[in-house]
Tab-separated table of C-alpha atoms and ligand atoms in Angstrom:
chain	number	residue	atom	x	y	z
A	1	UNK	CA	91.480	11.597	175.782
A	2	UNK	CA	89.240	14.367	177.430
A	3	UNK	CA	87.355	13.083	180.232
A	4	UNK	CA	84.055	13.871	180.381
A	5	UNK	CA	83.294	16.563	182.986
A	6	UNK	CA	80.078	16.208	184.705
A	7	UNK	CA	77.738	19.168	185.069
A	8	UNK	CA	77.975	20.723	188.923
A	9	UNK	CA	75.823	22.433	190.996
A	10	UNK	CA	77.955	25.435	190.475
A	11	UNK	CA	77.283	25.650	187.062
A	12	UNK	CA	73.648	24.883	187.571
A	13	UNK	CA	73.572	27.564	189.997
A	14	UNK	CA	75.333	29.936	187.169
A	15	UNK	CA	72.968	28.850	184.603
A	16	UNK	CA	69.565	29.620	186.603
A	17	UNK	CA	71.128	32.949	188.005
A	18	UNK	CA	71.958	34.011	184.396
A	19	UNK	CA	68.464	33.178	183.148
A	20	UNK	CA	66.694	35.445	185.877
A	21	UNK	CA	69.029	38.520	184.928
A	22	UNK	CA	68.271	38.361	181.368
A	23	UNK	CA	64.919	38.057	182.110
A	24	UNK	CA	64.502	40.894	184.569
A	25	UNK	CA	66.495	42.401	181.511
A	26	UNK	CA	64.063	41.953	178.821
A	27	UNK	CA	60.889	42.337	181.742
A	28	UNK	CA	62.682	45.815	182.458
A	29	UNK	CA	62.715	47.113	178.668
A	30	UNK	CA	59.169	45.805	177.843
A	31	UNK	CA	58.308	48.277	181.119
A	32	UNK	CA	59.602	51.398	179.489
A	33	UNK	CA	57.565	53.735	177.540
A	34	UNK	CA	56.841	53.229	173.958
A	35	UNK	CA	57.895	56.264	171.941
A	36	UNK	CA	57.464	56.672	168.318
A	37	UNK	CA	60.633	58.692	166.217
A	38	UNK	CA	59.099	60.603	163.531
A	39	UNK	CA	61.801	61.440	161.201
A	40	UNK	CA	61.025	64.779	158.533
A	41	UNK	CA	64.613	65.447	158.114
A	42	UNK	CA	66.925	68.624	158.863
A	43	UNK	CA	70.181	69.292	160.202
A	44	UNK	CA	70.320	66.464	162.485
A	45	UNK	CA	69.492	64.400	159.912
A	46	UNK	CA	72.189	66.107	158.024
A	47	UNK	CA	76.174	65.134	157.062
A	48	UNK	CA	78.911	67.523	155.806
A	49	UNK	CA	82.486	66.546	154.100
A	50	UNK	CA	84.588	66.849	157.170
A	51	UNK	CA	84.306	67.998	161.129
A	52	UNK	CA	85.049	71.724	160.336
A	53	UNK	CA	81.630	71.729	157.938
A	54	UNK	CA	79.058	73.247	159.585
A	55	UNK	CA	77.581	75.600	157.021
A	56	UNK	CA	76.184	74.310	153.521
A	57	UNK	CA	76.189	70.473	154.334
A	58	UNK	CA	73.282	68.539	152.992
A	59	UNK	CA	70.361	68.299	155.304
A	60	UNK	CA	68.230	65.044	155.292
A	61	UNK	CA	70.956	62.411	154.279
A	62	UNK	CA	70.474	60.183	157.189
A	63	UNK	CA	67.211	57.855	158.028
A	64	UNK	CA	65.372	57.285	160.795
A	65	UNK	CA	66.364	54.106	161.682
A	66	UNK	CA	69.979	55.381	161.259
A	67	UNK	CA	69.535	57.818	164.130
A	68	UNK	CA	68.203	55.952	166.415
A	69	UNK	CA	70.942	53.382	165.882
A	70	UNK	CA	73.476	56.880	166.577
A	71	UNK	CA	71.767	56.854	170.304
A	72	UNK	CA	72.556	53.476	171.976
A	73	UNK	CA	71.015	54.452	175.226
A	74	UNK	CA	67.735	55.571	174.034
A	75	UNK	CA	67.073	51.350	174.772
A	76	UNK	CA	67.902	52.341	178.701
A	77	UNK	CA	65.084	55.078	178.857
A	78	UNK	CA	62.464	54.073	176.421
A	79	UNK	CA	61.283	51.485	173.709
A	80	UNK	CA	61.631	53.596	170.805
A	81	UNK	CA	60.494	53.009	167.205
A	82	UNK	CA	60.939	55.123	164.343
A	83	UNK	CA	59.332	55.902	160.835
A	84	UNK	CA	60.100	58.050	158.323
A	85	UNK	CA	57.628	60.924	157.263
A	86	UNK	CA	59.813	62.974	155.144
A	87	UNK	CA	63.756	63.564	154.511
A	88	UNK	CA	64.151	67.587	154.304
A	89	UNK	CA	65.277	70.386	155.041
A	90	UNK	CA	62.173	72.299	156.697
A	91	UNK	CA	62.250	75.125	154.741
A	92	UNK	CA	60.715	72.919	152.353
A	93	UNK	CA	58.211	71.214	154.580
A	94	UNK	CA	55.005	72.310	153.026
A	95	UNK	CA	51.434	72.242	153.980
A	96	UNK	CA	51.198	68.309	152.753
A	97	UNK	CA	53.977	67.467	154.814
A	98	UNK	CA	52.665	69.109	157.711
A	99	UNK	CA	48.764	67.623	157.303
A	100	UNK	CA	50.673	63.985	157.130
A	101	UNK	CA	52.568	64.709	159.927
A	102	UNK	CA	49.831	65.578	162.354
A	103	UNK	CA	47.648	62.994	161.498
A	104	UNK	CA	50.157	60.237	161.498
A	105	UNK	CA	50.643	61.766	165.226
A	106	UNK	CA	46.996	61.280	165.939
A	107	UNK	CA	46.899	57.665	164.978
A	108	UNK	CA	50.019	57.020	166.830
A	109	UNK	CA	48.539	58.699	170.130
A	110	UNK	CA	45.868	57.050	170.073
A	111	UNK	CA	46.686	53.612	170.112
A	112	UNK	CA	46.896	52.930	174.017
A	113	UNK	CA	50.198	50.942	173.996
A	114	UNK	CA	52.321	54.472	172.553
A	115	UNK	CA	53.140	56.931	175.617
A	116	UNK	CA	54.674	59.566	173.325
A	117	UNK	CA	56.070	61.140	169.861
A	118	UNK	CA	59.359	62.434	169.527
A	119	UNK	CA	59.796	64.813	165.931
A	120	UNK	CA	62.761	65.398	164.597
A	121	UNK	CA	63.319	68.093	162.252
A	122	UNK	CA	65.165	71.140	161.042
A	123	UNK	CA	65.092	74.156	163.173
A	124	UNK	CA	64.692	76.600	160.213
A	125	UNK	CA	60.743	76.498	160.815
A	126	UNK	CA	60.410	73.736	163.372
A	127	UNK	CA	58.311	76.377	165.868
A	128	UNK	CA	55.783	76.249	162.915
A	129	UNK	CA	55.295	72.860	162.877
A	130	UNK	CA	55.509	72.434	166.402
A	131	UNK	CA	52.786	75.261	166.987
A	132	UNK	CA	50.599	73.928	164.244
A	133	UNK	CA	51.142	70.309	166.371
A	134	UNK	CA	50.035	72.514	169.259
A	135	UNK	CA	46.504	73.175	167.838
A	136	UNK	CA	45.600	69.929	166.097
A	137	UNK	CA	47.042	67.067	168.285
A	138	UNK	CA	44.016	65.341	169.730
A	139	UNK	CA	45.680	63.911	172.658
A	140	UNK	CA	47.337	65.060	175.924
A	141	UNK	CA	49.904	62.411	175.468
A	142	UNK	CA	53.302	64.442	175.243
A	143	UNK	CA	55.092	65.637	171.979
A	144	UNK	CA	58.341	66.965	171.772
A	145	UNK	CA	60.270	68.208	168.866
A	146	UNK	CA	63.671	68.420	168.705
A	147	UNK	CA	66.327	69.377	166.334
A	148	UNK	CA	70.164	70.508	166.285
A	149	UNK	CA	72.190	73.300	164.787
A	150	UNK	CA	75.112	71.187	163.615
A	151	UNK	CA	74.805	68.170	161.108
A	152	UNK	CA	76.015	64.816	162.404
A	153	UNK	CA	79.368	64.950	160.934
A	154	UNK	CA	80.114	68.653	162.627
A	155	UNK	CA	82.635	68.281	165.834
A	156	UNK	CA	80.143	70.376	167.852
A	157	UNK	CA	77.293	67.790	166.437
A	158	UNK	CA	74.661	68.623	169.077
A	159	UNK	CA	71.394	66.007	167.502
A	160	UNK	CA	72.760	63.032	169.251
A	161	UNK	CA	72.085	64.531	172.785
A	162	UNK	CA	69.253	66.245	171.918
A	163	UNK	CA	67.463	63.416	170.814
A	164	UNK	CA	68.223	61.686	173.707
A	165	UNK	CA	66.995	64.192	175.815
A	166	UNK	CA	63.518	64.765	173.890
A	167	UNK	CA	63.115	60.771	174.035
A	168	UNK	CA	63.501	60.965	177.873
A	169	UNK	CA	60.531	64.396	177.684
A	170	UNK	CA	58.568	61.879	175.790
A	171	UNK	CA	58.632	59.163	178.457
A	172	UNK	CA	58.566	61.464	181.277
A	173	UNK	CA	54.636	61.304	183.043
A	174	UNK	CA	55.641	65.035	183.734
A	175	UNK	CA	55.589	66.098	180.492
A	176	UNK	CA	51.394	64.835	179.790
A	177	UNK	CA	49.175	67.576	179.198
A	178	UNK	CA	51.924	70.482	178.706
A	179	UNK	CA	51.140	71.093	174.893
A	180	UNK	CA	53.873	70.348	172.077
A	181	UNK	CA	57.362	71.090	173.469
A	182	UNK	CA	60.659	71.774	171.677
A	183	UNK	CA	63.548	70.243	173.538
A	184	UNK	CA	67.163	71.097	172.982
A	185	UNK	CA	70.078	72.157	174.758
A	186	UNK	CA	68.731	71.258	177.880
A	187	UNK	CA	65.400	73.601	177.929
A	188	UNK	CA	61.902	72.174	177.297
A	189	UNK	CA	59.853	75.123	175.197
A	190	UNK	CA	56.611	75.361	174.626
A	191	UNK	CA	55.562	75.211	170.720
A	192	UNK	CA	53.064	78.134	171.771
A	193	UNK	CA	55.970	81.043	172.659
A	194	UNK	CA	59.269	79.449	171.064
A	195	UNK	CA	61.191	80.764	168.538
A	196	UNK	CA	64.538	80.572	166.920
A	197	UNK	CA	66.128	83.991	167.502
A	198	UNK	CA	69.815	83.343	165.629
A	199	UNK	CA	71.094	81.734	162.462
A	200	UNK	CA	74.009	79.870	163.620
A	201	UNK	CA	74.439	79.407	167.321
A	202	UNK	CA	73.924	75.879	168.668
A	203	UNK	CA	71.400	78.099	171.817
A	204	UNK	CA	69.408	79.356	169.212
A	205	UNK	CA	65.540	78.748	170.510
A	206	UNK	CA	64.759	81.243	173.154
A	207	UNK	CA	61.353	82.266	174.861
A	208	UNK	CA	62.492	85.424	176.455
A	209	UNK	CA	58.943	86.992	177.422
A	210	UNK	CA	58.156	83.998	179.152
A	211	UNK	CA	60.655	81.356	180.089
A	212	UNK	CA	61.030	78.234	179.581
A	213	UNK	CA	58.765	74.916	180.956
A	214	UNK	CA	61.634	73.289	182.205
A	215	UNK	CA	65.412	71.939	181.987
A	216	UNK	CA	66.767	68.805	181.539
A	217	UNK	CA	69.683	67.945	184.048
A	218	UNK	CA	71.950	65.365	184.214
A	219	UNK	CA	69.363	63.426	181.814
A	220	UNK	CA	66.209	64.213	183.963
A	221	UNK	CA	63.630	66.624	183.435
A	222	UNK	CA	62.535	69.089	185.640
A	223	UNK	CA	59.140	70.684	184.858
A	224	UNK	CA	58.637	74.404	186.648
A	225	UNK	CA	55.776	75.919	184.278
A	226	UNK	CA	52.940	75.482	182.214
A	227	UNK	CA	51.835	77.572	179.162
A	228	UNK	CA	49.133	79.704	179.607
A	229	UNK	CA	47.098	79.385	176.058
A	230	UNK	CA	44.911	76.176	175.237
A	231	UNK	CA	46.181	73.571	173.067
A	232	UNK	CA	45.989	70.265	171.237
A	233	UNK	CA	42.530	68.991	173.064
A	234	UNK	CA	40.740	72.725	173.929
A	235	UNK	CA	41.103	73.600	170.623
A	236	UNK	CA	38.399	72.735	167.587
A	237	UNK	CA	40.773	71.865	165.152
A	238	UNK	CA	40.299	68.844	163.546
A	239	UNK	CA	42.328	67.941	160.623
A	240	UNK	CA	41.305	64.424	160.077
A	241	UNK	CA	39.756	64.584	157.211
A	242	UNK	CA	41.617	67.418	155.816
A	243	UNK	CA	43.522	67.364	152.120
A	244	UNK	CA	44.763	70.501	151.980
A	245	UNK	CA	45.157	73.956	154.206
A	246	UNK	CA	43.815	77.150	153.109
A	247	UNK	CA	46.399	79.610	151.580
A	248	UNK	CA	47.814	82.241	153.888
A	249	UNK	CA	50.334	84.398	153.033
A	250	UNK	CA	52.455	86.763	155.119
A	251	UNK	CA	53.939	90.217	153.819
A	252	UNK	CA	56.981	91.985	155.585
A	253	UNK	CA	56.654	95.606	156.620
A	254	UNK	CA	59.386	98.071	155.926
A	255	UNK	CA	60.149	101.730	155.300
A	256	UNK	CA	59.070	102.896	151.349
A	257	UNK	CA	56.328	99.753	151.786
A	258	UNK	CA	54.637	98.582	148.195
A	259	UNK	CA	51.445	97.669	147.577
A	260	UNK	CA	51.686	95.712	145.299
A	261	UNK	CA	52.778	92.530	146.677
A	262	UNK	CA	49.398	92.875	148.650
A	263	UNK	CA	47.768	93.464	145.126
A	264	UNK	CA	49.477	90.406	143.811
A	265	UNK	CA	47.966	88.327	147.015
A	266	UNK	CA	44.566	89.376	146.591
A	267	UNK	CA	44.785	88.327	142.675
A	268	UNK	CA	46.467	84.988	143.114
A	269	UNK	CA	42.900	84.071	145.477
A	270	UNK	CA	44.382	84.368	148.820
A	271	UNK	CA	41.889	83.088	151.804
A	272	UNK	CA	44.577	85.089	154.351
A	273	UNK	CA	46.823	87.652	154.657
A	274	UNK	CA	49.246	87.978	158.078
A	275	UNK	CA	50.806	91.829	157.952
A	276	UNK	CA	54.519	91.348	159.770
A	277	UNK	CA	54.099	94.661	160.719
A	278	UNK	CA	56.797	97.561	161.914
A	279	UNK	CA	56.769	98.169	165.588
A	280	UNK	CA	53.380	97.164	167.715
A	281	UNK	CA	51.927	96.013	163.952
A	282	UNK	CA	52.047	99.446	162.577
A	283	UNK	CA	50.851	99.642	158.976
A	284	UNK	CA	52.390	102.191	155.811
A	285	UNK	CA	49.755	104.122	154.592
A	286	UNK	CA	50.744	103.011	150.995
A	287	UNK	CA	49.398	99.352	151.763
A	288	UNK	CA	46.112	100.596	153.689
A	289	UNK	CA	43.901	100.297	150.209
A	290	UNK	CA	45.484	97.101	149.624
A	291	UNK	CA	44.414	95.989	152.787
A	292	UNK	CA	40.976	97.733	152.481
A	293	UNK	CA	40.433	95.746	149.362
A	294	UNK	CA	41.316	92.555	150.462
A	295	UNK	CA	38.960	92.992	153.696
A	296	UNK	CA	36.275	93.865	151.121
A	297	UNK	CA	36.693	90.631	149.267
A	298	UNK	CA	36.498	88.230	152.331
A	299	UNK	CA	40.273	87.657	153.001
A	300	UNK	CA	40.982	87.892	156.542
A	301	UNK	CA	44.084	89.906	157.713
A	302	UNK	CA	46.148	89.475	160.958
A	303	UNK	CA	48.681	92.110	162.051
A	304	UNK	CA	51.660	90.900	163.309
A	305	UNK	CA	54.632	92.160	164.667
A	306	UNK	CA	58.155	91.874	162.909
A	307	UNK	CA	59.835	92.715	166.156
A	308	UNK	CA	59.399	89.356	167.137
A	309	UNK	CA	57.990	89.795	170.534
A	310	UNK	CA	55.250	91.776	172.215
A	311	UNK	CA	51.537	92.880	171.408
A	312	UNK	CA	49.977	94.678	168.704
A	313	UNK	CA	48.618	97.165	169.672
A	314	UNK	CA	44.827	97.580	169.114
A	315	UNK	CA	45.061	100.740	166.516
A	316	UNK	CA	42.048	102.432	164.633
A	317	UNK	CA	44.580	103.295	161.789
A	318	UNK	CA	45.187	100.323	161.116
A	319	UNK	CA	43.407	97.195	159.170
A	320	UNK	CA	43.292	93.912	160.743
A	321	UNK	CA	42.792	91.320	163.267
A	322	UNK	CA	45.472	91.519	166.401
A	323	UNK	CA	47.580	88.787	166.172
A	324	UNK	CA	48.421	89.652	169.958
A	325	UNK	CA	51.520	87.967	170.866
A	326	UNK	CA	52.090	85.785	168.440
A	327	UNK	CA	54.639	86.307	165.699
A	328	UNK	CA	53.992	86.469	161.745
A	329	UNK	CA	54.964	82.730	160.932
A	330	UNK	CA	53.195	81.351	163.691
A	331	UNK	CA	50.127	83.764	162.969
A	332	UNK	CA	49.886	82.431	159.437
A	333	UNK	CA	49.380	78.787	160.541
A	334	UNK	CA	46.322	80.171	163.518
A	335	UNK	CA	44.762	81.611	160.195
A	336	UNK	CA	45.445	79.014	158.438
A	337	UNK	CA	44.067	76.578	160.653
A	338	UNK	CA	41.332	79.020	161.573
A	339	UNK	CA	40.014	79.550	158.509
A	340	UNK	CA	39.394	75.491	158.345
A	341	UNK	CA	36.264	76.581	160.670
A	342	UNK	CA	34.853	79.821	160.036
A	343	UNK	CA	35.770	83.240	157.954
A	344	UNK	CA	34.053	85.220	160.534
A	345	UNK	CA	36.420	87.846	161.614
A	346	UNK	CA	34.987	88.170	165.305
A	347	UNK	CA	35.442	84.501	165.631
A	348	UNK	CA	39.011	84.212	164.760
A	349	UNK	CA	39.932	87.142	166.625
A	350	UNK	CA	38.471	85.102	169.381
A	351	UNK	CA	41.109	82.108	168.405
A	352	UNK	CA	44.089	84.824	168.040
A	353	UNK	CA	43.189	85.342	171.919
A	354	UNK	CA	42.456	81.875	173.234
A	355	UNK	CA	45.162	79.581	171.569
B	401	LIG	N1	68.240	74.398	157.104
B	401	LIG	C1	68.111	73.435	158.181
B	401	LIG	C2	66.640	73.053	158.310
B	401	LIG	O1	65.868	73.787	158.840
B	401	LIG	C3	68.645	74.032	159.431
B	401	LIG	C4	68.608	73.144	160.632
B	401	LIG	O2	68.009	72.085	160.689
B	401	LIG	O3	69.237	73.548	161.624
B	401	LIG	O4	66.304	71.996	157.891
């Protein structure tokens, strides 16, 4: 027969020591941020058929909840909760998308407990919604988007790390009050000057006119700039009440130009019209009537540049508002947003300079 062991000190002393670890455990994670995942779908949300795939695998196959369970050590830098908003591929994130989006963001941000929003997304036309993020976010609270090149399947899969790193953007105190970042492969972006400059390569989002706001090394970040333009509070969008966004088209610019895919704008009731113009924003003189017209009946044009960086250059030939800087797609969601507040020309050539 067993005989009874009685309990000793030791194990007394085990038992107690055990019970303070675990509870400086649990006492440590309920210090960490809160961060919100919101999940619209994409690449990293993506699976192919085999480790060589990493072309024409379907995008959106995997949940929010399923990536965060792919990251075990998000639970070492942050409490982090996630929710679903959509499951695409962004080229089909749409203007409903987008309005649900931001003001699911405002909500979150708002409530005093959450320090910060992590989006995931596809990086087809993430620096769209990131810049529209940018001008309606009602909070200095960070947001960071983030995104990868590879689906989750791919041997290069690069969304695991990425996420990780945009959770630990989100958390950082650093990051308050920089604007909506993009974070991937170790550079923080601003929303405001990013863009995704080639098709395939994992280090596709560059912001060669200006740099970057920072790195992220050895899992820490490391802020060095700020972005110049206002954002998210110093700007007077205000979506809240919103349904819908005004329809802006853009039109590409090319030798032997048509008009009549301006005519066709102006007849389908177009409120905007971005021109991604040749050169500094240059404009064919077979599309100036079209253009002329359009002016004529209220819809406000924005010359852009199809070069993808620099001005446009402030031309008397030329119809339009100057989109400055900023490139066609991101021009089209200023207008868009724009246009929620005024159609005075003056006044959103004003916002084409300020944000
Ligand atoms: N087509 C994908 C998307 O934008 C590409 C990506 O996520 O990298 O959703």
């Amino acid at each position: 027969m067993r005989k009874y062991k009685p309990f000793q000190l030791n194990d007394i002393i085990k038992t107690i020591f055990c019970f303070f670890v675990l509870l400086s455990f649990s006492s440590h994670a309920e210090s960490l941020p809160k961060i919100v995942v919101l999940a619209t779908g994409g690449t990293i949300a993506g699976t192919g058929t085999s480790e060589m795939q990493t072309t024409g695998y379907k995008p959106g196959v995997l949940t929010a909840d399923m990536l965060l369970k792919s990251v075990p050590s998000l639970s070492s830098v942050a409490q982090v909760s996630a929710e679903q908003i959509s499951n695409v591929g962004s080229d089909n994130i749409n203007n409903e998308i987008l309005l649900k989006l931001a003001k699911r963001v405002n909500v979150l941000l708002a409530q005093p407990d959450i320090n910060g929003i992590v989006i995931t997304h596809g990086t087809d036309t993430l620096e769209e919604t990131a810049y529209f993020l940018n001008l309606v976010v009602k909070s200095k609270k960070p947001v960071v988007l983030t995104a990868s090149m590879r689906p989750s399947t791919a041997i290069s899969a690069d969304g695991r790390g990425n996420l990780l790193q945009a959770v630990i953007v989100a958390a950082s105190h650093e990051a308050s009050g920089r604007g909506v970042m993009i974070v991937m492969n170790d550079r923080i972006s601003s929303a405001r000057y990013v863009t995704k400059t080639n098709a395939n390569t994992l280090d596709t989002f560059k912001d060669y006119e200006h740099g970057y706001l920072g790195h992220v090394v050895d899992q820490v970040p490391h802020f060095e700039m700020r972005a110049g333009k206002l954002n998210t509070t110093d700007t007077p969008f205000d979506i809240t009440n919103l349904k819908m966004l005004p329809d802006v088209v853009i039109n590409y610019g090319y030798q032997n130009e048509v008009p009549y895919m301006y005519d066709a704008a102006i007849e389908h009731g177009v409120k905007g019209i971005v021109v991604a113009g040749t050169g500094g924003g240059s404009e064919s003189l077979a599309i100036i009537p079209s253009l002329k017209k359009a002016i004529e009946k209220g819809i406000v044009v924005v010359r852009s540049s199809r070069t993808g960086s620099g001005y446009v250059a402030g031309d008397p030939a030329y119809v339009g508002l100057l989109s400055n800087d900023l490139n066609p797609q991101k021009s089209r969601i200023l207008l868009m947003l724009a246009l929620t507040v005024t159609n005075d020309p003056p006044q959103i050539q004003e916002m084409f300079n300020k944000y």
